Amino acid sequence: MKRRTVIPFGPQHVVFPEPIQFRLILEEERVVDAIPALGYMHRGIEQLATVKDFTKTLYLAERICGICSVMHTLAYAQAIEELMGIEVPPRAKYLRTIWAELGRLQSHLLWMGLAADAIGYESLFMQTWRAREVVLEMIEFTEGSRIMTGSITIGGTKRDLHAESLEFLLHKLEHLEQALNDIYPVFSDDPLIKQRTVGVGLLSKADAIKLGAVGPTARGSGIAEDMRLLGYAAYGELDFQPVVETSCDSYGRMLVRVKECFQSIELIRKAIAKLPPGEVLVKVKGRPEGEVIMRIEQPRGELLYYLKAGGDKSLARWRIRTPTLSNLPPLVHMVKGARLADVPLITLSIDTCIACVER
Amino acid sequence: MSYPAGLGIILATFLLAPVVGGLLTGLERKVIARLQGRVGPPLTQPFYDLVKLWHKRPQAANRIQIVYVYAHLFFMVTSLLAFLLGQDLLLILFIFSFATVALILGGLSVDSPYSRIGSQREIIQLVTYEPILVLLVIAYYQVTGSFMVSQARSLEQPLLFTLPLVLISFLPVFIIKVRKSPFDLATQLHEPHQELVKGIITEYSGPYLALIELASWYELVFLLALVSLFWATNWVGGLLLAAIFFFAVTVIDNITPRVTYSWMVKFVWKVGLGLAVVNVAWLYLWK
Amino acid sequence: MLTNVRLISKDDLLETVQELARDNYRLLSITATEIAGGFDLIYHFAQGMTMLNLRFSIGYEQEVPSITPFYFCAFVPENELKDFHGIKIANLPINYRQLFILSELTPVKTPLAPRAAAASGTEVLPE
Amino acid sequence: MAWVSSARKRSPWLLHYETGGCNGCAIEFVAALTPLYDLERFGMLNTGNPKHADILVVTGCVNARSGRVLRNLYEQMSEPKVVVAVGVCACTGGIFHDGYNLAPGADKVVPVDLYLPNCAARPEAIIDALLTAADLLAETRRRDQHAHQRAPDQQG
């Protein structure tokens, strides 16, 4: 029998800033087994929601994850609105769409940078994060803060966009598109990047269904599923098609994300063009009662909320199923048999967000 | 060589080489930062790092590790010294490899998986580039008729004109030795983004890391001196050649991702070794 | 709202899930809620954009069969059920023994099932 | 010696550990390394290896499992060392402070020298905090070992 080495991969590791531990069992440099160990970020949000006021839980939802904070507030607000039967003004729906897409842009750019970093491509990492700063500038200008914006609330949005803000957005989007046009060919054509990603971390379509892959991971394996097609917020009125790649490897998943950046830019432009006038916030009275399931497309995939409220001040149950949790079994499947040098990239290729997983 | 000149070279090796090596490292970090659109650290940054590391509280996993660090530095300084004194090239490269072996043994002496796997990769790197160095020595002997480094200065035309392909095949060796992307498999000194944390030097800290850093400066100067051997007839030419090499490596580092070791072995043996063999064969058949 | 719910009994679970697996449904998640005297379990499935929820209730002491033979990925939510609610799952292949997300240092056992906390007697092994 | 402390001030190497929380501060810390903010111009490197680092940057709230890792990392760093708690979660536990799994603040596990309460901390604030930490590093202090408080795993 070959000699086996056990490498503790994480929880503190430079490649990804988040703590997850993989105990990798190696034969020489090939991984024969990977055991994920979670729990380094568990905060007990589901339990906190059962003791806090349901309006304050909104802020808790925002702090499930700092990267997709907008998505969590959006999902939570929509779920509560559905429970209480509130109709959100159309302008607020469009604003929510714009912010959600900005959030997706910054998340995808962040991921692209980390992926470049994982394969040791310093320069590309810096260039993508430089482009990301443009998005953060837009977010800060329109929402008031870089990460925790608090701009979406139950019943609408807290802020409105004026004509000059929209002009600023359009202007910056052009900058961003230029930067992305420079970055895109590097990701799609660079021979050394291809050498590191093509055929690495294979996940066939059948496996993706069986193991419950969602989001870009599933779309990289040829499954055309995008929760935005459900038509929540203003997505029903904006025409778009999900980005699908059929190469089933890290390269495919990478391309899905890069292409989705362009798609997001298009969606924001369409939303700005169609933005209806009117109010952005309706008054909310009463307490939620009943059960609801909310599915939303996060940058990382499908987010599933199950809310149960009994007419009390706080919720009876708030079940958060985040995309990364669903993508963990495919990840374990992909890591088995990979080379040690490819493990960081494969782990990143599902866009792990441990803060979401552990709540 | 006269006695005072030899003494001068010894002094220069001990005093000037680390200064030059440190400044070059600082320059390289600055250039990389500029290529990435950043301001970058000051030119003297490596010296601050060295002083700071030297004054941290020493922590070592075991005693033998410390011995290997000193051995690494000693062999590195010796190889540079022997080179500047115009000694036998074969011997010099032998000592140079021994410096690497000392580092590998140090990495293997601790019970850390990162350090162990880093050492294994360093061994693979050693195996990868060593044949090219041997061919370099053979080609050198064919042209000059001697193994002595001092012989290169008395040639009529620079070595570059007879050994152009050998110089090109030396480029991957240079990249491997200075631990730059795409061949930064075993460790990196200033870029932390690695699946093995720091690879072979993970378990060194404080003053011992400072010694490794110092050795890497000597190494850089030695490798650049080896490059300048290809234009040893004229010191301007040698300096120019070394400068071109230095900037080429810095740029390549910036525009390539890290590759896997199997790809590295294939590439270096196919392209690097191939070019060197062609050059040597050409010398045999036509000269 | 919660739509497309199919009420089943605990004994029908494996059979129903097998049918769904044959029809290429995806498993989204499993949700448990503590109700009086036991738990309310919902298995969320989806085919494309449409969801299907299987629902049944169990008592505190009752055991639920694992659906990992049909959906391997079910080990993640099933371990969560063990962690947060202390629900007993039979034949779980990857069993973290209530240490999936919670650690042995966590002062509270089964935080989402406060009423059942006292009843939970599962052995907690050190890491 | 003056030149030693000057070197320490100009070359602090960082170790970042995200103990929990929402990643917001962690991402802002990484953003501080990138071209717009560029921490490296102050000589700071993100090493990722506790044995090489001088400043431990803690982001996020400390929970039962990560507290032990944090403690372990802190003990692997050699003196002199400084700990910076970035973000309100690392300072007090923030919005999650009454969670069942948390220690209210990183200072319950390791001695913290600098607090940066913010949600989420901006890169400018992080740079400011790190520069202040570098100044602290220059004053070669030996910290009282008794000041170490007990880790949550040692609490009853």
Short mmCIF file of N, CA and C in Angstrom, two decimals, chain A residues 92-236:
data_model
loop_
_atom_site.label_atom_id
_atom_site.label_comp_id
_atom_site.label_asym_id
_atom_site.label_seq_id
_atom_site.Cartn_x
_atom_site.Cartn_y
_atom_site.Cartn_z
N ALA A 92 -39.97 50.13 -6.53
CA ALA A 92 -39.13 49.44 -5.55
C ALA A 92 -38.65 48.10 -6.11
N LYS A 93 -39.54 47.44 -6.86
CA LYS A 93 -39.15 46.15 -7.44
C LYS A 93 -37.98 46.32 -8.39
N TYR A 94 -38.03 47.38 -9.19
CA TYR A 94 -36.93 47.61 -10.14
C TYR A 94 -35.64 47.97 -9.41
N LEU A 95 -35.78 48.81 -8.36
CA LEU A 95 -34.57 49.18 -7.61
C LEU A 95 -33.94 47.94 -6.98
N ARG A 96 -34.80 47.07 -6.45
CA ARG A 96 -34.28 45.83 -5.86
C ARG A 96 -33.53 45.02 -6.91
N THR A 97 -34.07 44.98 -8.11
CA THR A 97 -33.39 44.23 -9.17
C THR A 97 -32.03 44.82 -9.47
N ILE A 98 -31.97 46.16 -9.57
CA ILE A 98 -30.69 46.81 -9.87
C ILE A 98 -29.67 46.48 -8.80
N TRP A 99 -30.10 46.58 -7.54
CA TRP A 99 -29.14 46.34 -6.45
C TRP A 99 -28.72 44.87 -6.38
N ALA A 100 -29.70 44.00 -6.64
CA ALA A 100 -29.37 42.58 -6.62
C ALA A 100 -28.33 42.27 -7.70
N GLU A 101 -28.49 42.89 -8.87
CA GLU A 101 -27.53 42.61 -9.94
C GLU A 101 -26.17 43.22 -9.65
N LEU A 102 -26.17 44.39 -8.99
CA LEU A 102 -24.88 44.97 -8.58
C LEU A 102 -24.18 44.03 -7.60
N GLY A 103 -24.98 43.47 -6.69
CA GLY A 103 -24.42 42.52 -5.72
C GLY A 103 -23.85 41.31 -6.43
N ARG A 104 -24.56 40.83 -7.45
CA ARG A 104 -24.08 39.66 -8.19
C ARG A 104 -22.77 40.00 -8.91
N LEU A 105 -22.71 41.21 -9.47
CA LEU A 105 -21.49 41.64 -10.16
C LEU A 105 -20.30 41.62 -9.22
N GLN A 106 -20.48 42.24 -8.05
CA GLN A 106 -19.31 42.31 -7.15
C GLN A 106 -18.94 40.94 -6.63
N SER A 107 -19.93 40.08 -6.44
CA SER A 107 -19.63 38.74 -5.96
C SER A 107 -18.89 37.93 -7.02
N HIS A 108 -19.34 38.04 -8.27
CA HIS A 108 -18.67 37.28 -9.33
C HIS A 108 -17.26 37.79 -9.56
N LEU A 109 -17.08 39.12 -9.51
CA LEU A 109 -15.74 39.67 -9.71
C LEU A 109 -14.82 39.23 -8.57
N LEU A 110 -15.38 39.21 -7.37
CA LEU A 110 -14.60 38.74 -6.22
C LEU A 110 -14.16 37.30 -6.44
N TRP A 111 -15.11 36.50 -6.92
CA TRP A 111 -14.78 35.10 -7.16
C TRP A 111 -13.71 34.96 -8.24
N MET A 112 -13.84 35.73 -9.30
CA MET A 112 -12.86 35.63 -10.39
C MET A 112 -11.47 35.97 -9.88
N GLY A 113 -11.39 36.99 -9.02
CA GLY A 113 -10.10 37.36 -8.45
C GLY A 113 -9.53 36.23 -7.61
N LEU A 114 -10.38 35.66 -6.74
CA LEU A 114 -9.88 34.59 -5.87
C LEU A 114 -9.47 33.37 -6.68
N ALA A 115 -10.19 33.10 -7.77
CA ALA A 115 -9.84 31.95 -8.60
C ALA A 115 -8.48 32.18 -9.26
N ALA A 116 -8.26 33.40 -9.74
CA ALA A 116 -6.97 33.72 -10.34
C ALA A 116 -5.87 33.58 -9.30
N ASP A 117 -6.20 33.99 -8.09
CA ASP A 117 -5.24 33.91 -6.99
C ASP A 117 -4.91 32.46 -6.66
N ALA A 118 -5.93 31.59 -6.71
CA ALA A 118 -5.74 30.19 -6.33
C ALA A 118 -4.80 29.48 -7.28
N ILE A 119 -4.72 29.92 -8.54
CA ILE A 119 -3.78 29.28 -9.43
C ILE A 119 -2.51 30.11 -9.58
N GLY A 120 -2.33 31.10 -8.69
CA GLY A 120 -1.07 31.82 -8.64
C GLY A 120 -0.94 32.90 -9.70
N TYR A 121 -2.06 33.42 -10.18
CA TYR A 121 -2.02 34.44 -11.21
C TYR A 121 -2.25 35.79 -10.53
N GLU A 122 -1.18 36.31 -9.91
CA GLU A 122 -1.26 37.54 -9.11
C GLU A 122 -1.86 38.71 -9.89
N SER A 123 -1.34 38.91 -11.09
CA SER A 123 -1.69 40.10 -11.84
C SER A 123 -3.18 40.13 -12.17
N LEU A 124 -3.71 38.97 -12.55
CA LEU A 124 -5.13 38.90 -12.91
C LEU A 124 -5.99 39.14 -11.68
N PHE A 125 -5.54 38.62 -10.55
CA PHE A 125 -6.25 38.86 -9.29
C PHE A 125 -6.38 40.36 -9.04
N MET A 126 -5.27 41.06 -9.20
CA MET A 126 -5.29 42.50 -8.94
C MET A 126 -6.20 43.22 -9.94
N GLN A 127 -6.16 42.81 -11.21
CA GLN A 127 -6.97 43.49 -12.22
C GLN A 127 -8.46 43.28 -11.96
N THR A 128 -8.86 42.05 -11.59
CA THR A 128 -10.28 41.81 -11.33
C THR A 128 -10.76 42.59 -10.12
N TRP A 129 -9.91 42.66 -9.12
CA TRP A 129 -10.36 43.38 -7.91
C TRP A 129 -10.37 44.88 -8.16
N ARG A 130 -9.57 45.33 -9.08
CA ARG A 130 -9.63 46.73 -9.45
C ARG A 130 -10.98 47.02 -10.14
N ALA A 131 -11.41 46.09 -10.98
CA ALA A 131 -12.72 46.25 -11.63
C ALA A 131 -13.83 46.17 -10.59
N ARG A 132 -13.63 45.34 -9.58
CA ARG A 132 -14.64 45.19 -8.53
C ARG A 132 -14.84 46.50 -7.77
N GLU A 133 -13.74 47.25 -7.61
CA GLU A 133 -13.87 48.52 -6.89
C GLU A 133 -14.82 49.47 -7.61
N VAL A 134 -14.90 49.37 -8.94
CA VAL A 134 -15.85 50.20 -9.69
C VAL A 134 -17.28 49.85 -9.27
N VAL A 135 -17.54 48.54 -9.14
CA VAL A 135 -18.88 48.11 -8.73
C VAL A 135 -19.18 48.60 -7.32
N LEU A 136 -18.17 48.48 -6.44
CA LEU A 136 -18.39 48.92 -5.06
C LEU A 136 -18.65 50.41 -5.01
N GLU A 137 -18.02 51.14 -5.92
CA GLU A 137 -18.27 52.58 -5.98
C GLU A 137 -19.74 52.85 -6.32
N MET A 138 -20.24 52.06 -7.28
CA MET A 138 -21.66 52.21 -7.66
C MET A 138 -22.55 51.86 -6.48
N ILE A 139 -22.22 50.77 -5.80
CA ILE A 139 -23.04 50.35 -4.66
C ILE A 139 -23.03 51.43 -3.59
N GLU A 140 -21.85 51.98 -3.33
CA GLU A 140 -21.75 52.98 -2.28
C GLU A 140 -22.52 54.24 -2.66
N PHE A 141 -22.43 54.62 -3.91
CA PHE A 141 -23.09 55.84 -4.36
C PHE A 141 -24.61 55.71 -4.29
N THR A 142 -25.13 54.52 -4.64
CA THR A 142 -26.58 54.38 -4.69
C THR A 142 -27.17 53.84 -3.41
N GLU A 143 -26.38 53.10 -2.61
CA GLU A 143 -26.96 52.48 -1.43
C GLU A 143 -26.38 53.03 -0.13
N GLY A 144 -25.29 53.79 -0.22
CA GLY A 144 -24.78 54.46 0.96
C GLY A 144 -23.69 53.74 1.71
N SER A 145 -23.39 52.49 1.35
CA SER A 145 -22.33 51.78 2.05
C SER A 145 -21.80 50.71 1.13
N ARG A 146 -20.62 50.19 1.47
CA ARG A 146 -19.99 49.23 0.56
C ARG A 146 -20.52 47.81 0.74
N ILE A 147 -20.70 47.40 1.98
CA ILE A 147 -21.04 46.00 2.22
C ILE A 147 -22.43 45.86 2.83
N MET A 148 -22.59 46.40 4.02
CA MET A 148 -23.88 46.31 4.70
C MET A 148 -24.71 47.53 4.34
N THR A 149 -25.60 47.38 3.39
CA THR A 149 -26.25 48.57 2.85
C THR A 149 -27.58 48.87 3.53
N GLY A 150 -28.29 47.84 3.91
CA GLY A 150 -29.58 48.06 4.55
C GLY A 150 -30.57 48.81 3.69
N SER A 151 -30.46 48.67 2.36
CA SER A 151 -31.31 49.49 1.51
C SER A 151 -32.64 48.83 1.17
N ILE A 152 -32.71 47.51 1.30
CA ILE A 152 -33.98 46.83 1.04
C ILE A 152 -34.65 46.57 2.38
N THR A 153 -35.93 46.88 2.45
CA THR A 153 -36.64 46.67 3.71
C THR A 153 -37.99 46.03 3.41
N ILE A 154 -38.68 45.63 4.47
CA ILE A 154 -39.99 45.01 4.26
C ILE A 154 -40.96 46.07 3.76
N GLY A 155 -41.53 45.86 2.61
CA GLY A 155 -42.47 46.82 2.05
C GLY A 155 -41.87 47.70 0.97
N GLY A 156 -40.64 47.50 0.61
CA GLY A 156 -40.06 48.30 -0.46
C GLY A 156 -38.58 48.53 -0.26
N THR A 157 -38.13 49.74 -0.57
CA THR A 157 -36.72 50.07 -0.37
C THR A 157 -36.63 51.33 0.47
N LYS A 158 -35.49 51.51 1.12
CA LYS A 158 -35.34 52.67 1.99
C LYS A 158 -34.86 53.88 1.20
N ARG A 159 -34.22 53.63 0.07
CA ARG A 159 -33.68 54.74 -0.71
C ARG A 159 -34.32 54.76 -2.08
N ASP A 160 -34.28 55.92 -2.69
CA ASP A 160 -34.74 56.06 -4.06
C ASP A 160 -33.55 56.54 -4.88
N LEU A 161 -33.58 56.28 -6.17
CA LEU A 161 -32.51 56.74 -7.04
C LEU A 161 -32.98 57.95 -7.83
N HIS A 162 -32.15 59.01 -7.82
CA HIS A 162 -32.50 60.20 -8.60
C HIS A 162 -31.90 60.08 -9.99
N ALA A 163 -32.27 61.04 -10.82
CA ALA A 163 -31.81 61.00 -12.21
C ALA A 163 -30.28 61.00 -12.29
N GLU A 164 -29.65 61.80 -11.43
CA GLU A 164 -28.19 61.88 -11.52
C GLU A 164 -27.52 60.57 -11.07
N SER A 165 -28.13 59.89 -10.10
CA SER A 165 -27.59 58.60 -9.68
C SER A 165 -27.64 57.61 -10.83
N LEU A 166 -28.77 57.64 -11.55
CA LEU A 166 -28.92 56.70 -12.66
C LEU A 166 -27.89 57.00 -13.74
N GLU A 167 -27.67 58.29 -13.97
CA GLU A 167 -26.67 58.67 -14.96
C GLU A 167 -25.28 58.17 -14.55
N PHE A 168 -25.00 58.35 -13.25
CA PHE A 168 -23.73 57.88 -12.70
C PHE A 168 -23.58 56.38 -12.92
N LEU A 169 -24.67 55.66 -12.65
CA LEU A 169 -24.63 54.21 -12.82
C LEU A 169 -24.31 53.84 -14.26
N LEU A 170 -25.01 54.48 -15.20
CA LEU A 170 -24.80 54.14 -16.61
C LEU A 170 -23.36 54.44 -17.03
N HIS A 171 -22.86 55.58 -16.54
CA HIS A 171 -21.51 55.99 -16.86
C HIS A 171 -20.49 54.97 -16.34
N LYS A 172 -20.69 54.55 -15.08
CA LYS A 172 -19.75 53.60 -14.48
C LYS A 172 -19.87 52.22 -15.11
N LEU A 173 -21.08 51.88 -15.53
CA LEU A 173 -21.26 50.57 -16.17
C LEU A 173 -20.43 50.46 -17.43
N GLU A 174 -20.31 51.59 -18.13
CA GLU A 174 -19.49 51.57 -19.34
C GLU A 174 -18.03 51.29 -19.00
N HIS A 175 -17.54 51.97 -17.95
CA HIS A 175 -16.17 51.71 -17.46
C HIS A 175 -15.98 50.24 -17.17
N LEU A 176 -16.96 49.72 -16.44
CA LEU A 176 -16.87 48.33 -15.99
C LEU A 176 -16.85 47.39 -17.18
N GLU A 177 -17.69 47.69 -18.16
CA GLU A 177 -17.77 46.81 -19.33
C GLU A 177 -16.42 46.79 -20.05
N GLN A 178 -15.80 47.96 -20.12
CA GLN A 178 -14.49 48.02 -20.76
C GLN A 178 -13.48 47.14 -20.01
N ALA A 179 -13.47 47.30 -18.68
CA ALA A 179 -12.53 46.50 -17.87
C ALA A 179 -12.80 45.02 -18.06
N LEU A 180 -14.10 44.64 -18.09
CA LEU A 180 -14.45 43.23 -18.26
C LEU A 180 -14.06 42.72 -19.63
N ASN A 181 -14.19 43.59 -20.62
CA ASN A 181 -13.78 43.18 -21.96
C ASN A 181 -12.30 42.87 -22.01
N ASP A 182 -11.51 43.57 -21.18
CA ASP A 182 -10.08 43.27 -21.13
C ASP A 182 -9.81 41.96 -20.39
N ILE A 183 -10.61 41.71 -19.35
CA ILE A 183 -10.36 40.54 -18.50
C ILE A 183 -10.87 39.26 -19.16
N TYR A 184 -11.99 39.37 -19.85
CA TYR A 184 -12.66 38.17 -20.36
C TYR A 184 -11.76 37.28 -21.21
N PRO A 185 -11.04 37.85 -22.22
CA PRO A 185 -10.20 36.97 -23.04
C PRO A 185 -9.12 36.25 -22.25
N VAL A 186 -8.64 36.85 -21.16
CA VAL A 186 -7.61 36.17 -20.35
C VAL A 186 -8.21 34.91 -19.74
N PHE A 187 -9.42 35.04 -19.19
CA PHE A 187 -10.04 33.87 -18.58
C PHE A 187 -10.39 32.82 -19.62
N SER A 188 -10.83 33.24 -20.79
CA SER A 188 -11.33 32.25 -21.74
C SER A 188 -10.22 31.67 -22.60
N ASP A 189 -9.14 32.42 -22.85
CA ASP A 189 -8.17 31.96 -23.85
C ASP A 189 -6.76 31.68 -23.33
N ASP A 190 -6.41 32.20 -22.16
CA ASP A 190 -5.02 32.04 -21.72
C ASP A 190 -4.65 30.55 -21.66
N PRO A 191 -3.60 30.13 -22.38
CA PRO A 191 -3.30 28.69 -22.43
C PRO A 191 -2.98 28.09 -21.07
N LEU A 192 -2.29 28.84 -20.22
CA LEU A 192 -1.92 28.26 -18.92
C LEU A 192 -3.14 28.16 -18.01
N ILE A 193 -4.06 29.11 -18.12
CA ILE A 193 -5.29 29.00 -17.32
C ILE A 193 -6.09 27.80 -17.79
N LYS A 194 -6.14 27.62 -19.11
CA LYS A 194 -6.85 26.46 -19.64
C LYS A 194 -6.20 25.18 -19.14
N GLN A 195 -4.86 25.20 -19.14
CA GLN A 195 -4.14 24.01 -18.70
C GLN A 195 -4.48 23.67 -17.26
N ARG A 196 -4.74 24.69 -16.45
CA ARG A 196 -5.07 24.45 -15.04
C ARG A 196 -6.54 24.14 -14.81
N THR A 197 -7.44 24.55 -15.73
CA THR A 197 -8.87 24.42 -15.43
C THR A 197 -9.60 23.40 -16.29
N VAL A 198 -9.21 23.24 -17.55
CA VAL A 198 -9.96 22.33 -18.42
C VAL A 198 -9.80 20.90 -17.93
N GLY A 199 -10.92 20.24 -17.75
CA GLY A 199 -10.89 18.85 -17.31
C GLY A 199 -10.59 18.66 -15.84
N VAL A 200 -10.52 19.76 -15.10
CA VAL A 200 -10.25 19.67 -13.66
C VAL A 200 -11.56 19.80 -12.90
N GLY A 201 -11.81 18.89 -11.98
CA GLY A 201 -13.04 18.94 -11.19
C GLY A 201 -14.27 18.61 -12.01
N LEU A 202 -14.26 17.45 -12.62
CA LEU A 202 -15.39 17.09 -13.49
C LEU A 202 -16.63 16.77 -12.68
N LEU A 203 -17.77 17.25 -13.18
CA LEU A 203 -19.05 16.97 -12.55
C LEU A 203 -20.06 16.79 -13.69
N SER A 204 -20.39 15.54 -13.98
CA SER A 204 -21.29 15.30 -15.11
C SER A 204 -22.69 15.78 -14.79
N LYS A 205 -23.50 15.90 -15.83
CA LYS A 205 -24.86 16.42 -15.63
C LYS A 205 -25.66 15.50 -14.72
N ALA A 206 -25.52 14.19 -14.92
CA ALA A 206 -26.27 13.24 -14.08
C ALA A 206 -25.84 13.35 -12.62
N ASP A 207 -24.51 13.48 -12.40
CA ASP A 207 -24.02 13.64 -11.03
C ASP A 207 -24.52 14.94 -10.42
N ALA A 208 -24.55 15.99 -11.25
CA ALA A 208 -24.98 17.29 -10.74
C ALA A 208 -26.41 17.21 -10.25
N ILE A 209 -27.26 16.47 -10.96
CA ILE A 209 -28.66 16.33 -10.52
C ILE A 209 -28.71 15.47 -9.26
N LYS A 210 -27.97 14.37 -9.30
CA LYS A 210 -28.04 13.42 -8.19
C LYS A 210 -27.49 14.03 -6.90
N LEU A 211 -26.43 14.85 -7.04
CA LEU A 211 -25.80 15.41 -5.85
C LEU A 211 -26.37 16.77 -5.47
N GLY A 212 -27.33 17.25 -6.25
CA GLY A 212 -28.03 18.48 -5.86
C GLY A 212 -27.26 19.75 -6.10
N ALA A 213 -26.49 19.83 -7.19
CA ALA A 213 -25.77 21.07 -7.49
C ALA A 213 -26.76 22.16 -7.90
N VAL A 214 -26.43 23.40 -7.53
CA VAL A 214 -27.29 24.53 -7.89
C VAL A 214 -26.43 25.66 -8.45
N GLY A 215 -27.08 26.62 -9.06
CA GLY A 215 -26.42 27.85 -9.50
C GLY A 215 -25.39 27.62 -10.59
N PRO A 216 -24.33 28.45 -10.60
CA PRO A 216 -23.31 28.33 -11.64
C PRO A 216 -22.69 26.93 -11.69
N THR A 217 -22.63 26.23 -10.56
CA THR A 217 -22.09 24.88 -10.57
C THR A 217 -22.95 23.98 -11.46
N ALA A 218 -24.27 24.10 -11.31
CA ALA A 218 -25.16 23.30 -12.13
C ALA A 218 -25.14 23.79 -13.58
N ARG A 219 -25.12 25.12 -13.75
CA ARG A 219 -25.15 25.66 -15.11
C ARG A 219 -23.86 25.34 -15.86
N GLY A 220 -22.75 25.20 -15.12
CA GLY A 220 -21.51 24.79 -15.76
C GLY A 220 -21.55 23.34 -16.21
N SER A 221 -22.52 22.57 -15.67
CA SER A 221 -22.67 21.18 -16.07
C SER A 221 -23.86 20.99 -17.00
N GLY A 222 -24.34 22.06 -17.56
CA GLY A 222 -25.37 21.95 -18.59
C GLY A 222 -26.80 21.93 -18.10
N ILE A 223 -27.04 22.30 -16.84
CA ILE A 223 -28.42 22.36 -16.34
C ILE A 223 -28.89 23.82 -16.42
N ALA A 224 -29.90 24.08 -17.22
CA ALA A 224 -30.33 25.47 -17.43
C ALA A 224 -31.34 25.86 -16.36
N GLU A 225 -30.85 26.02 -15.13
CA GLU A 225 -31.75 26.42 -14.06
C GLU A 225 -31.30 27.73 -13.47
N ASP A 226 -32.21 28.68 -13.43
CA ASP A 226 -31.89 29.99 -12.88
C ASP A 226 -33.16 30.48 -12.20
N MET A 227 -33.10 30.68 -10.89
CA MET A 227 -34.31 31.03 -10.15
C MET A 227 -34.86 32.39 -10.57
N ARG A 228 -34.03 33.18 -11.22
CA ARG A 228 -34.54 34.48 -11.68
C ARG A 228 -35.66 34.29 -12.68
N LEU A 229 -35.71 33.12 -13.32
CA LEU A 229 -36.78 32.84 -14.27
C LEU A 229 -38.14 32.74 -13.58
N LEU A 230 -38.13 32.58 -12.25
CA LEU A 230 -39.40 32.56 -11.51
C LEU A 230 -40.08 33.92 -11.58
N GLY A 231 -39.30 34.94 -11.91
CA GLY A 231 -39.89 36.27 -12.10
C GLY A 231 -40.14 37.05 -10.83
N TYR A 232 -39.36 36.81 -9.77
CA TYR A 232 -39.52 37.65 -8.59
C TYR A 232 -38.93 39.03 -8.88
N ALA A 233 -39.14 39.98 -7.96
CA ALA A 233 -38.76 41.38 -8.16
C ALA A 233 -39.20 41.79 -9.57
N ALA A 234 -38.29 42.35 -10.36
CA ALA A 234 -38.70 42.79 -11.70
C ALA A 234 -38.18 41.86 -12.78
N TYR A 235 -37.66 40.70 -12.38
CA TYR A 235 -37.04 39.84 -13.40
C TYR A 235 -38.05 39.34 -14.42
N GLY A 236 -39.33 39.25 -14.01
CA GLY A 236 -40.34 38.76 -14.94
C GLY A 236 -40.50 39.67 -16.15
#
